[in-house]
Amino acid sequence: MPPPHRYMNNNFTYVSSCTKYLIFLLNFMFWLFGGLLIGIGLYSGLDKFQATGLIKLDTYYDILLNISIVMVLSGGIVFIVSFCGCLGALRENTCLLKFYSLCLLIFFLCEMAVAIIAFIFPHTMNPVLEDSFTERIITLYRDDPDLQNFIDFVQQEFNCCGLSGGGFLDWSKNEYFNCSSPSVERCGVPYSCCINSTDISSGLINIMCGYGVQSQSVSSASKKIWTSGCIEVVRVWAERKLYVFAGVALSCSFFQLLIIYLAKTLEGQIELQKSRWSSS
């Protein structure tokens, strides 16, 4: 008995146009997003280089904490993977689709690993690693404008100062704020640590509100600034929002699995169509 496809119309194809163009459109949007990340990262890096005259890349911390480099790298990954998805779907190329679905699977597994570490084992960070991480961030505070703005934002939003359990005393590791510095900011902390950094009468930020607080006791300093480290404050905040983060994570995971399923489905349809052509 001849195979059923012998009786099919010559215009029949196993490849679903809906699946094909849905994968293409989704990846086209991510491709544009990846290009946008690369553009913003390059512009930010160039602007930072023109302002400071150098970009430190002495250790892997310098790369991880350099926001412009992280944006360029992550944007490049998104750009390449989504481009493979676009081209693989549009040209019905199974090699590109296999590479695309494999990358999505690797991303999914990495995200699951990070989620497990972050939410199931939230207190397992090595103290030595935490101190090293804290020291590097504090040291780079004035050398990297993007990182400085990010730290100020976190300290103001979460009402914290410094990073580790040492709290506001972490700023003694910064060359501008340690008590042996010739700077006017010695023994101080950034204005973003202050409980009230804005002058009510003028509406301007008082950048000197944290000067000299490191030489005071914790009880005295707590009247002017937030004294708790940001890592623990953010950790407690994240635990309170656990269900929200879990919902978002599950939604993103479901979306990724759906795209992987669509890619594998399209790949199977292309293989069926190729076998039909070869048997005709």
XYZ file of C-alpha atoms in Angstrom:
280
model
C 0.000 0.000 0.000
C 1.537 3.332 -1.002
C 2.221 5.911 1.723
C -0.621 8.372 2.388
C 1.435 11.361 1.250
C 1.402 10.045 -2.322
C -2.260 11.098 -2.492
C -1.655 14.531 -0.982
C -1.886 17.703 -2.996
C 1.434 18.910 -4.395
C 0.994 22.170 -2.472
C 0.668 20.338 0.854
C 3.431 20.910 3.407
C 3.996 19.523 6.860
C 5.497 22.853 7.948
C 2.952 24.957 9.810
C 3.074 28.604 8.708
C 1.601 29.646 12.064
C 4.409 27.955 14.045
C 7.077 29.146 11.624
C 6.137 32.828 11.636
C 5.291 32.886 15.352
C 8.863 31.761 16.148
C 10.180 34.294 13.642
C 8.221 37.240 15.108
C 9.089 36.386 18.721
C 12.770 36.106 17.914
C 12.702 39.226 15.759
C 11.553 41.222 18.793
C 14.290 39.682 20.954
C 16.801 40.345 18.165
C 15.879 44.044 18.223
C 16.062 44.034 22.029
C 19.542 42.477 21.917
C 20.688 45.120 19.439
C 19.281 47.830 21.719
C 21.203 46.438 24.708
C 24.427 46.390 22.677
C 23.869 49.979 21.525
C 23.121 51.290 25.030
C 26.062 49.375 26.501
C 28.504 50.694 23.876
C 27.232 54.262 24.290
C 27.490 54.000 28.080
C 30.996 52.526 27.889
C 32.190 55.201 25.465
C 30.673 57.964 27.594
C 32.334 56.513 30.711
C 35.695 56.256 28.926
C 35.479 59.890 27.814
C 34.603 60.979 31.365
C 37.185 58.929 33.300
C 39.819 58.195 30.638
C 40.091 54.501 31.581
C 38.095 51.320 32.141
C 39.497 48.934 34.764
C 39.402 45.236 33.857
C 41.970 43.878 36.313
C 39.788 41.120 37.804
C 36.606 39.263 36.906
C 34.821 41.477 39.442
C 35.616 44.456 37.207
C 33.787 42.749 34.343
C 30.808 41.583 36.428
C 30.394 45.004 38.040
C 30.839 46.998 34.829
C 27.233 47.589 33.788
C 28.096 48.653 30.222
C 30.152 45.502 29.597
C 27.426 43.291 31.084
C 24.867 44.954 28.806
C 27.042 44.450 25.710
C 27.745 40.779 26.558
C 24.140 39.912 27.436
C 22.873 41.876 24.419
C 25.337 40.034 22.177
C 24.129 36.640 23.440
C 20.468 37.593 22.948
C 21.270 39.056 19.510
C 23.074 35.926 18.247
C 20.650 33.347 19.683
C 17.517 35.195 18.526
C 19.089 35.757 15.086
C 19.607 31.990 14.785
C 15.972 31.488 15.768
C 14.783 34.038 13.197
C 16.885 32.673 10.368
C 16.287 29.043 11.317
C 12.512 29.506 11.261
C 12.419 31.671 8.129
C 14.781 29.496 6.092
C 13.560 26.235 7.687
C 17.100 25.353 8.704
C 17.136 22.497 11.220
C 20.787 23.079 12.248
C 20.039 26.645 13.348
C 16.846 25.542 15.094
C 18.727 22.829 17.005
C 21.362 25.360 18.100
C 18.600 27.801 19.085
C 16.606 25.286 21.158
C 19.829 24.017 22.814
C 20.759 27.578 23.864
C 17.269 28.139 25.299
C 17.529 24.876 27.237
C 20.918 25.917 28.669
C 19.478 29.320 29.671
C 16.521 27.575 31.318
C 18.744 25.230 33.338
C 21.006 28.110 34.433
C 17.990 30.135 35.565
C 16.678 27.163 37.538
C 20.067 26.746 39.219
C 20.191 30.441 40.167
C 16.610 30.297 41.483
C 17.391 27.268 43.646
C 20.503 28.917 45.091
C 18.763 32.265 45.640
C 15.504 31.077 47.191
C 16.144 27.641 48.681
C 19.639 28.378 50.028
C 19.551 32.181 50.608
C 22.105 32.187 53.450
C 24.845 30.035 51.934
C 27.036 32.827 50.562
C 30.634 32.322 51.638
C 31.640 35.120 54.082
C 35.068 35.435 52.431
C 33.422 35.760 49.010
C 30.935 38.283 50.373
C 33.716 40.403 51.910
C 35.717 40.269 48.679
C 32.651 41.222 46.652
C 31.807 44.051 49.048
C 35.336 45.441 49.041
C 35.510 45.478 45.239
C 32.173 47.281 44.855
C 33.024 49.847 47.535
C 36.440 50.437 45.949
C 34.937 51.064 42.499
C 32.272 53.472 43.805
C 33.845 56.672 42.496
C 35.708 55.083 39.584
C 32.601 53.833 37.776
C 29.767 56.417 37.363
C 27.203 53.749 36.378
C 28.011 51.623 39.415
C 27.955 54.709 41.633
C 24.451 55.645 40.423
C 23.288 52.058 40.934
C 24.649 51.886 44.508
C 23.089 55.244 45.378
C 19.759 54.053 43.963
C 19.836 50.810 45.997
C 20.827 52.578 49.234
C 18.054 55.135 48.840
C 15.348 52.672 47.796
C 16.104 50.021 50.426
C 17.144 52.350 53.271
C 20.546 50.744 53.748
C 24.202 51.746 53.778
C 27.148 49.625 52.695
C 26.774 46.016 51.652
C 27.934 43.418 54.177
C 27.080 42.884 57.820
C 29.435 45.748 58.655
C 26.845 48.161 57.280
C 27.912 51.793 56.974
C 31.445 50.912 58.157
C 31.993 49.201 54.770
C 32.697 52.660 53.389
C 35.981 52.729 55.298
C 37.284 50.515 52.438
C 36.830 53.345 49.953
C 39.800 55.658 49.451
C 37.601 58.751 49.623
C 35.657 57.800 52.757
C 38.205 56.033 54.966
C 39.367 57.993 57.984
C 42.975 58.275 56.763
C 41.938 59.996 53.531
C 42.958 63.641 52.982
C 39.547 64.180 51.373
C 36.866 66.275 53.091
C 34.712 63.133 52.914
C 36.986 61.185 55.280
C 35.144 59.098 57.864
C 31.944 59.763 55.951
C 29.458 57.892 53.771
C 27.663 58.805 50.508
C 24.630 61.071 50.750
C 22.422 58.155 49.637
C 22.920 56.626 53.119
C 21.285 59.602 54.842
C 17.811 59.310 56.317
C 17.024 62.839 55.146
C 19.409 63.798 52.363
C 17.195 66.519 50.852
C 17.127 69.993 52.386
C 13.450 70.823 53.022
C 13.887 74.587 52.608
C 15.833 74.530 49.338
C 14.783 71.142 47.961
C 18.428 70.385 47.112
C 20.376 67.279 48.070
C 22.792 67.800 50.934
C 25.829 65.801 49.794
C 27.563 66.500 53.139
C 24.858 64.893 55.307
C 26.945 61.749 55.845
C 30.276 63.389 56.652
C 32.066 62.115 59.763
C 29.530 59.449 60.760
C 32.090 56.609 60.767
C 33.751 58.157 63.802
C 30.463 58.029 65.717
C 28.833 55.131 67.540
C 26.154 53.091 65.799
C 23.418 54.623 67.980
C 24.552 58.168 67.136
C 25.047 57.423 63.445
C 21.604 55.794 63.199
C 20.014 59.198 63.873
C 21.499 60.532 60.628
C 21.979 57.551 58.316
C 20.789 54.011 57.672
C 23.300 51.673 59.266
C 22.338 48.197 57.954
C 24.117 46.588 55.005
C 22.197 46.324 51.729
C 22.796 42.608 51.075
C 20.848 41.523 54.149
C 18.142 44.181 53.662
C 17.586 43.162 50.034
C 17.629 39.491 51.046
C 14.861 40.051 53.626
C 12.874 42.105 51.100
C 13.200 39.341 48.482
C 12.006 36.720 50.995
C 8.915 38.825 51.680
C 8.223 39.007 47.924
C 8.994 35.322 47.431
C 5.611 34.423 45.917
C 5.771 37.349 43.483
C 9.257 36.371 42.316
C 8.228 32.730 42.121
C 5.213 33.639 39.966
C 7.308 35.741 37.606
C 9.986 33.036 37.408
C 7.410 30.332 36.654
C 5.797 32.505 33.969
C 9.157 33.141 32.299
C 10.052 29.446 32.535
C 6.735 28.431 30.984
C 7.278 30.930 28.158
C 10.784 29.574 27.514
C 9.540 25.973 27.517
C 6.764 26.946 25.099
C 9.279 28.474 22.681
C 11.513 25.391 22.979
C 8.467 23.191 22.237
C 7.551 25.319 19.189
C 11.141 25.182 17.910
C 11.311 21.396 18.301
C 7.867 21.049 16.680
C 8.968 23.127 13.686
C 12.174 21.125 13.479
C 10.155 17.880 13.341
C 7.834 19.305 10.684
C 10.789 20.302 8.513
C 12.263 16.801 8.839
C 8.913 15.293 7.782
C 8.750 17.607 4.791
C 12.308 16.696 3.773
C 11.516 12.980 4.023
C 8.431 13.546 1.844
C 10.540 15.262 -0.807
C 13.167 12.533 -0.728
C 10.547 9.779 -1.139
C 8.716 11.536 -4.006
